[in-house]
PDB file of N, CA and C in Angstrom:
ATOM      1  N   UNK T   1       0.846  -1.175   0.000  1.00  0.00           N
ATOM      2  CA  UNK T   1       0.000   0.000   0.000  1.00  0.00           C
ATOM      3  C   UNK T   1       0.894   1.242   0.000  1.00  0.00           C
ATOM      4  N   UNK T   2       0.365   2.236  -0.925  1.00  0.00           N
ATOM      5  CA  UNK T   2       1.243   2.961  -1.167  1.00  0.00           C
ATOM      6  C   UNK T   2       0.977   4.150  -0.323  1.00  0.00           C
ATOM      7  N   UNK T   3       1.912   4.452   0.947  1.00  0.00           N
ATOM      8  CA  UNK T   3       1.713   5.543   2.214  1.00  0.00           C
ATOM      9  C   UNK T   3       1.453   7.048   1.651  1.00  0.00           C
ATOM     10  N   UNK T   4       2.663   7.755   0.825  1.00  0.00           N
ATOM     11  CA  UNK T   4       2.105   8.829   0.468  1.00  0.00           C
ATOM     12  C   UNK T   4       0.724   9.142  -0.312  1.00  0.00           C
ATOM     13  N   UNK T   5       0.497   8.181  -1.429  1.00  0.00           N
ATOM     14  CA  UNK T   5      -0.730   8.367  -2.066  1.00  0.00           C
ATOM     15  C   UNK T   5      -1.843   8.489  -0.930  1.00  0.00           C
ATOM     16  N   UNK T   6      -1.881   7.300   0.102  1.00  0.00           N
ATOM     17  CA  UNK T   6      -3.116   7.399   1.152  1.00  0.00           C
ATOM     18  C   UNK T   6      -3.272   8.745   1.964  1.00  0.00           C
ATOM     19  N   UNK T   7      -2.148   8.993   1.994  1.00  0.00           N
ATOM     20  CA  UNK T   7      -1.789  10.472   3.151  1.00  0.00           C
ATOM     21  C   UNK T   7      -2.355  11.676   2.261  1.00  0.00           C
ATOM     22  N   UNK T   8      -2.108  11.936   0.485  1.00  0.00           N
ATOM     23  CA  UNK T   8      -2.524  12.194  -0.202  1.00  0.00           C
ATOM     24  C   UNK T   8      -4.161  12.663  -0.074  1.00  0.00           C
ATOM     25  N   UNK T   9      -4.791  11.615  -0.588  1.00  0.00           N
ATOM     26  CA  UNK T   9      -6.064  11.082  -0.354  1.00  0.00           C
ATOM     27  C   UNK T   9      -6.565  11.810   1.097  1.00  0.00           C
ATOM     28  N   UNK T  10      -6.085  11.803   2.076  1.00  0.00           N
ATOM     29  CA  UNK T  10      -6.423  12.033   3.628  1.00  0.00           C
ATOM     30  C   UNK T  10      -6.389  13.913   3.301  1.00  0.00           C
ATOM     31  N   UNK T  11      -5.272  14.588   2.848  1.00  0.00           N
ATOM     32  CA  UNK T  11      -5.008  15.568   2.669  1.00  0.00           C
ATOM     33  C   UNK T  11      -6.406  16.262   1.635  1.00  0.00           C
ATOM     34  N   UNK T  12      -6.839  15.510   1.046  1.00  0.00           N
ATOM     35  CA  UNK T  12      -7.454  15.526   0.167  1.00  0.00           C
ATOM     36  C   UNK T  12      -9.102  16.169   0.661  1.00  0.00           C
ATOM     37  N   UNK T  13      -8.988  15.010   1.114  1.00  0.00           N
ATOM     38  CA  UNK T  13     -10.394  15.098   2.228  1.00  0.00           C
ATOM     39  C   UNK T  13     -10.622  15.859   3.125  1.00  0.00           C
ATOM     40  N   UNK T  14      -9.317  15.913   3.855  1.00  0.00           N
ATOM     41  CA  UNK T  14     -10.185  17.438   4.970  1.00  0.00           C
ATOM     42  C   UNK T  14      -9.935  18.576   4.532  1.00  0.00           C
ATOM     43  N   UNK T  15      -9.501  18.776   2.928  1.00  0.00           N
ATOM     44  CA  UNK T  15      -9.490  20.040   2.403  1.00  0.00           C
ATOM     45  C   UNK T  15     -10.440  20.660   2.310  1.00  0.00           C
ATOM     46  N   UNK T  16     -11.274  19.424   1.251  1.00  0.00           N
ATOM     47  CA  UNK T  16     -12.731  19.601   0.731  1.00  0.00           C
ATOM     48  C   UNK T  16     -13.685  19.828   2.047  1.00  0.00           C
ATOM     49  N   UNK T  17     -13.563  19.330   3.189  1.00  0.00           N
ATOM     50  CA  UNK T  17     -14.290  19.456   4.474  1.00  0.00           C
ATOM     51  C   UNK T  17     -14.053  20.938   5.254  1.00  0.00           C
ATOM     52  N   UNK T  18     -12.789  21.456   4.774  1.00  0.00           N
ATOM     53  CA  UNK T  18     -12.220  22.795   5.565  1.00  0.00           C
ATOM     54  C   UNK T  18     -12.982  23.545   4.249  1.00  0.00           C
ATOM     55  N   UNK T  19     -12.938  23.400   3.277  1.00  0.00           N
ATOM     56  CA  UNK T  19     -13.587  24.284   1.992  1.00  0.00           C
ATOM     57  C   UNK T  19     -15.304  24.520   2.483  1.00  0.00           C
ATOM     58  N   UNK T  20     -15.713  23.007   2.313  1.00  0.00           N
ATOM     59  CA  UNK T  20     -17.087  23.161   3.187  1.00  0.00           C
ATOM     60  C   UNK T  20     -17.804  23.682   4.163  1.00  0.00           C
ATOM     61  N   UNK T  21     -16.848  23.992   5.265  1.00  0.00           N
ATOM     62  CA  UNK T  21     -16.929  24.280   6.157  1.00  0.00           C
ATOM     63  C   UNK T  21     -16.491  26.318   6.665  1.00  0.00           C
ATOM     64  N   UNK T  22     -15.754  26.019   5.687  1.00  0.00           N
ATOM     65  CA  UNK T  22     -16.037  27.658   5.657  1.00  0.00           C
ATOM     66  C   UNK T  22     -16.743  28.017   4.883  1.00  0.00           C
ATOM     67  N   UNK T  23     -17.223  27.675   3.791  1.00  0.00           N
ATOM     68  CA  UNK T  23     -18.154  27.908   3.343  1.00  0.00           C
ATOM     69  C   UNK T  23     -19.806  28.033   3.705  1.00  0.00           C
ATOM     70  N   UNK T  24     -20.083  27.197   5.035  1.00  0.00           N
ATOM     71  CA  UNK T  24     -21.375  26.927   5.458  1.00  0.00           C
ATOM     72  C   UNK T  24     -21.023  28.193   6.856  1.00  0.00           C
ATOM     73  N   UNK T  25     -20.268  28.656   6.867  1.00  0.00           N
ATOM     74  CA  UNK T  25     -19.797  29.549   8.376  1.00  0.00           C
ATOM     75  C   UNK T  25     -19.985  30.797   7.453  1.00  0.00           C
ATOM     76  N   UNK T  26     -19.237  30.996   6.715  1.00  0.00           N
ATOM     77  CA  UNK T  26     -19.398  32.334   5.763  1.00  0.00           C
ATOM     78  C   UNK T  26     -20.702  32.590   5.749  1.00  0.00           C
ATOM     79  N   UNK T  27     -21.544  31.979   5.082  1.00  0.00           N
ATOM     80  CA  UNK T  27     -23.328  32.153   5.334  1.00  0.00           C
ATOM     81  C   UNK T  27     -24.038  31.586   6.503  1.00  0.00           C
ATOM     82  N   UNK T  28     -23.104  31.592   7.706  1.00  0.00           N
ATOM     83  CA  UNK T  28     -23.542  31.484   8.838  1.00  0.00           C
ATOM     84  C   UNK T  28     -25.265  30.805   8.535  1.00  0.00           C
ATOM     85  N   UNK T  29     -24.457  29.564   8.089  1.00  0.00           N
ATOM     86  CA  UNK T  29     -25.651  28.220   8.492  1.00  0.00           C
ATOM     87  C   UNK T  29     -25.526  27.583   9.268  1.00  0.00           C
ATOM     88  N   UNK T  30     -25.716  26.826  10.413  1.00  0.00           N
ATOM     89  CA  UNK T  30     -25.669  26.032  11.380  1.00  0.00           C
ATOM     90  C   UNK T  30     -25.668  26.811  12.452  1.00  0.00           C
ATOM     91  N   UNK T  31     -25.922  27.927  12.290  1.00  0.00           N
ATOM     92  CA  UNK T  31     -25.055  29.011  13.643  1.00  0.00           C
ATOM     93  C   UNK T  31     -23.673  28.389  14.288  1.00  0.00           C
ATOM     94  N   UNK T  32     -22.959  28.477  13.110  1.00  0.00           N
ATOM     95  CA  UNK T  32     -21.429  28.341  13.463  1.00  0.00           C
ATOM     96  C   UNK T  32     -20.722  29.321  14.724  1.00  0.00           C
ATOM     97  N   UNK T  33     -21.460  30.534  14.696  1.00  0.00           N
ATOM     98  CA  UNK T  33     -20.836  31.757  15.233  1.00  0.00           C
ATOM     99  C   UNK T  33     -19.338  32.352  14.609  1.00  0.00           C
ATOM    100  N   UNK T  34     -19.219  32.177  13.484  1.00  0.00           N
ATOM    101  CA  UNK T  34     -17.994  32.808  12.472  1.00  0.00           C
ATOM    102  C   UNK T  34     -18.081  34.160  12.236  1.00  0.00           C
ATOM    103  N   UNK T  35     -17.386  35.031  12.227  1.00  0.00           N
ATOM    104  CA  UNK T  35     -17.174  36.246  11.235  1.00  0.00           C
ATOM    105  C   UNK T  35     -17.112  36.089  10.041  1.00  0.00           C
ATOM    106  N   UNK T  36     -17.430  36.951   8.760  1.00  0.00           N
ATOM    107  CA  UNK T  36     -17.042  36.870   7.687  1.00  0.00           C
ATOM    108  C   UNK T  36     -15.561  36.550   7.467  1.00  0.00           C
ATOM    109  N   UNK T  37     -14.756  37.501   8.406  1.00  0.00           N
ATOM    110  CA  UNK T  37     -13.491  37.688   8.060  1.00  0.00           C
ATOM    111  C   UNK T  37     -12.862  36.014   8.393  1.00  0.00           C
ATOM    112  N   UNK T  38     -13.558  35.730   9.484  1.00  0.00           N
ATOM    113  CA  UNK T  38     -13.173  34.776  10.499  1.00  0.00           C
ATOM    114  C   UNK T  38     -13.712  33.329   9.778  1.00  0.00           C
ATOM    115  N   UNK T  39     -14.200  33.263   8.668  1.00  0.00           N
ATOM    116  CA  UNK T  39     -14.426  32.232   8.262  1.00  0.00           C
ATOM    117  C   UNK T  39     -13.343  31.983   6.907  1.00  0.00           C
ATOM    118  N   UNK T  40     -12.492  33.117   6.761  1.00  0.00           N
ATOM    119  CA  UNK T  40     -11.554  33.200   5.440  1.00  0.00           C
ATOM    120  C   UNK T  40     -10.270  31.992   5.882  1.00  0.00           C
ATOM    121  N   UNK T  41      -9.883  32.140   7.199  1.00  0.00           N
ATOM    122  CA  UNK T  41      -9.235  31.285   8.332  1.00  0.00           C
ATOM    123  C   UNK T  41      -9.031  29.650   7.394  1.00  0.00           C
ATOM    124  N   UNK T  42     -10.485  29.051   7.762  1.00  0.00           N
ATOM    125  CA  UNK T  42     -10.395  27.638   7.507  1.00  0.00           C
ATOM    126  C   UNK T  42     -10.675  27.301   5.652  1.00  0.00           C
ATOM    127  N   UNK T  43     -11.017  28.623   5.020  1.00  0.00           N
ATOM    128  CA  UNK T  43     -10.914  28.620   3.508  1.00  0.00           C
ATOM    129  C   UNK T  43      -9.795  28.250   3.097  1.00  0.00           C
ATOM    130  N   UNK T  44      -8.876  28.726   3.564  1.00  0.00           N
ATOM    131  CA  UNK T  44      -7.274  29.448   3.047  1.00  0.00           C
ATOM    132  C   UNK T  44      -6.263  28.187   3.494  1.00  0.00           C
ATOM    133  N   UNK T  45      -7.015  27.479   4.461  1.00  0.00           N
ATOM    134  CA  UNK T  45      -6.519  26.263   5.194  1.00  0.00           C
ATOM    135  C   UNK T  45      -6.977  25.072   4.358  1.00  0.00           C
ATOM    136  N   UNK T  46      -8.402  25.154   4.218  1.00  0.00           N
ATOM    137  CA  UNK T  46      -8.605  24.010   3.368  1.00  0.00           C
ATOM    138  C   UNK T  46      -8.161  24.035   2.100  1.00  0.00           C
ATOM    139  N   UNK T  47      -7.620  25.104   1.345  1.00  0.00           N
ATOM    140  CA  UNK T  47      -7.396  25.406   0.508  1.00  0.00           C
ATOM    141  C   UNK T  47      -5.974  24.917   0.316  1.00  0.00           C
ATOM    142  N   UNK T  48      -5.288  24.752   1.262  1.00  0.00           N
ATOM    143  CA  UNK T  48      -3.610  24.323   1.005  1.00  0.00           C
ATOM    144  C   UNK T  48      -3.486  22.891   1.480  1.00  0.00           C
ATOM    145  N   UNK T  49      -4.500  21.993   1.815  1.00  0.00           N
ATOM    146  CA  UNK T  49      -4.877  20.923   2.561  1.00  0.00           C
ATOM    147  C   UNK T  49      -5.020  20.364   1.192  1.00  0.00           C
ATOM    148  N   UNK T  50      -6.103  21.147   0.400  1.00  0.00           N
ATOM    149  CA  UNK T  50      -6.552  20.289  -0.841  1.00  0.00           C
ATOM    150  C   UNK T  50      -5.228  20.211  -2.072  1.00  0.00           C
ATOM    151  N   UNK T  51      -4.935  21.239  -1.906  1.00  0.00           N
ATOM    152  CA  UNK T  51      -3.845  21.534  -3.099  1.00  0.00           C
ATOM    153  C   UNK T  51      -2.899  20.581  -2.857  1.00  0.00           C
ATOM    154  N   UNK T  52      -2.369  20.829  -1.930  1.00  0.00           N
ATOM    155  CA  UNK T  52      -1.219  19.773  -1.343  1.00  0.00           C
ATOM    156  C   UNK T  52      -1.662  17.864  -1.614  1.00  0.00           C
ATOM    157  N   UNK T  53      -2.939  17.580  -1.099  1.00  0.00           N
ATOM    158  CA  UNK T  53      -2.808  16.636  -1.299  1.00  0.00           C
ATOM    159  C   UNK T  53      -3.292  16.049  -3.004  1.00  0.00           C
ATOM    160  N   UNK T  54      -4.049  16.748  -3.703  1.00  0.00           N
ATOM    161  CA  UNK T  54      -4.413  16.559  -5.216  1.00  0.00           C
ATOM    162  C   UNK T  54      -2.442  16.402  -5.576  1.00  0.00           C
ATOM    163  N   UNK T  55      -1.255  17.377  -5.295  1.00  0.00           N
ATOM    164  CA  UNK T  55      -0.369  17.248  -5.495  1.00  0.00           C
ATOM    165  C   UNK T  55       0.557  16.243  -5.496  1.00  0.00           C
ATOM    166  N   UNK T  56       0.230  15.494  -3.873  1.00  0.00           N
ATOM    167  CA  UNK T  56       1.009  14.427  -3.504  1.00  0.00           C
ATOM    168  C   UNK T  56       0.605  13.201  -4.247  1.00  0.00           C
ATOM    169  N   UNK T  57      -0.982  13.127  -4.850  1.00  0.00           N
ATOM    170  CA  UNK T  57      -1.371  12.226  -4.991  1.00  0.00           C
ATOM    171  C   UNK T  57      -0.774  11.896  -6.427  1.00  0.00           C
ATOM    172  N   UNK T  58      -0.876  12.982  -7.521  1.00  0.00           N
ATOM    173  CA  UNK T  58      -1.015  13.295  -8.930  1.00  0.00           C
ATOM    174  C   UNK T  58       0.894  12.731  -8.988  1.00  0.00           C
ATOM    175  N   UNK T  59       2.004  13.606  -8.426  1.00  0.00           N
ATOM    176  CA  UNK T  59       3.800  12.979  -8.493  1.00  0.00           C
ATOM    177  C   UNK T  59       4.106  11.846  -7.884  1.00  0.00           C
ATOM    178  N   UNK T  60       2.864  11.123  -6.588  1.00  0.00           N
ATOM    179  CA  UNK T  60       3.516   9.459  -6.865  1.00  0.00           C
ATOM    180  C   UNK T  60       3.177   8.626  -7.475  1.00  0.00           C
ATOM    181  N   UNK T  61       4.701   7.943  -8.189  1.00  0.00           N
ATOM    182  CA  UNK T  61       4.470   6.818  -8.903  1.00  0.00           C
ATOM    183  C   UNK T  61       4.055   5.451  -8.448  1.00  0.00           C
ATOM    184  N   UNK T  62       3.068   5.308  -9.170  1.00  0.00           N
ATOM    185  CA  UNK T  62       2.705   3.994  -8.715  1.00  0.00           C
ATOM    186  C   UNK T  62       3.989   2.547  -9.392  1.00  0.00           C
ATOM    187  N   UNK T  63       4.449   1.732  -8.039  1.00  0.00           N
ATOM    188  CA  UNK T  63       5.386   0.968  -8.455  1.00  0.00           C
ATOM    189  C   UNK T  63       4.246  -0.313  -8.326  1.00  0.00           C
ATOM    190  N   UNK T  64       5.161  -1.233  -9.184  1.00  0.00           N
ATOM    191  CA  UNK T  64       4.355  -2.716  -9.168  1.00  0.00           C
ATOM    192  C   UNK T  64       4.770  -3.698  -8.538  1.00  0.00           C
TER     193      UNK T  64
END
C-alpha cells in the first residue's frame, strides 16, 4: 500500500471538508458563530490541505 498516495487522499479530504466548512460559516448556516473575516481562516486552510494533497497524490508513482 502505497503511504504517500493514502496520506494524499487524507489531505485531500479534509481540504474539501475545511472548503465546506467555511463555506457553510461564511453564510452562517448552522449558527457556526464565524465572522465573515473569520471564516476566510479555515478557507485558506482548506485550501492548502486540498492543493497539497491533489499534489502528492497526482507525483507518486505507482510501483508494481
Amino acid at each position: 500500500m502505497n503511504q504517500k498516495r493514502t496520506f494524499g487522499s487524507i489531505l485531500t479530504i479534509l481540504g474539501i471538508v475545511g472548503i465546506i466548512w467555511a463555506a457553510l460559516a461564511f453564510l452562517q448556516i448552522g449558527g457556526m458563530g464565524l465572522s465573515k473575516m473569520n471564516s476566510l481562516v479555515p478557507f485558506v486552510v482548506g485550501l492548502i490541505f486540498f492543493f497539497a494533497g491533489i499534489n502528492l497524490v497526482r507525483t507518486t508513482s505507482d510501483r508494481a
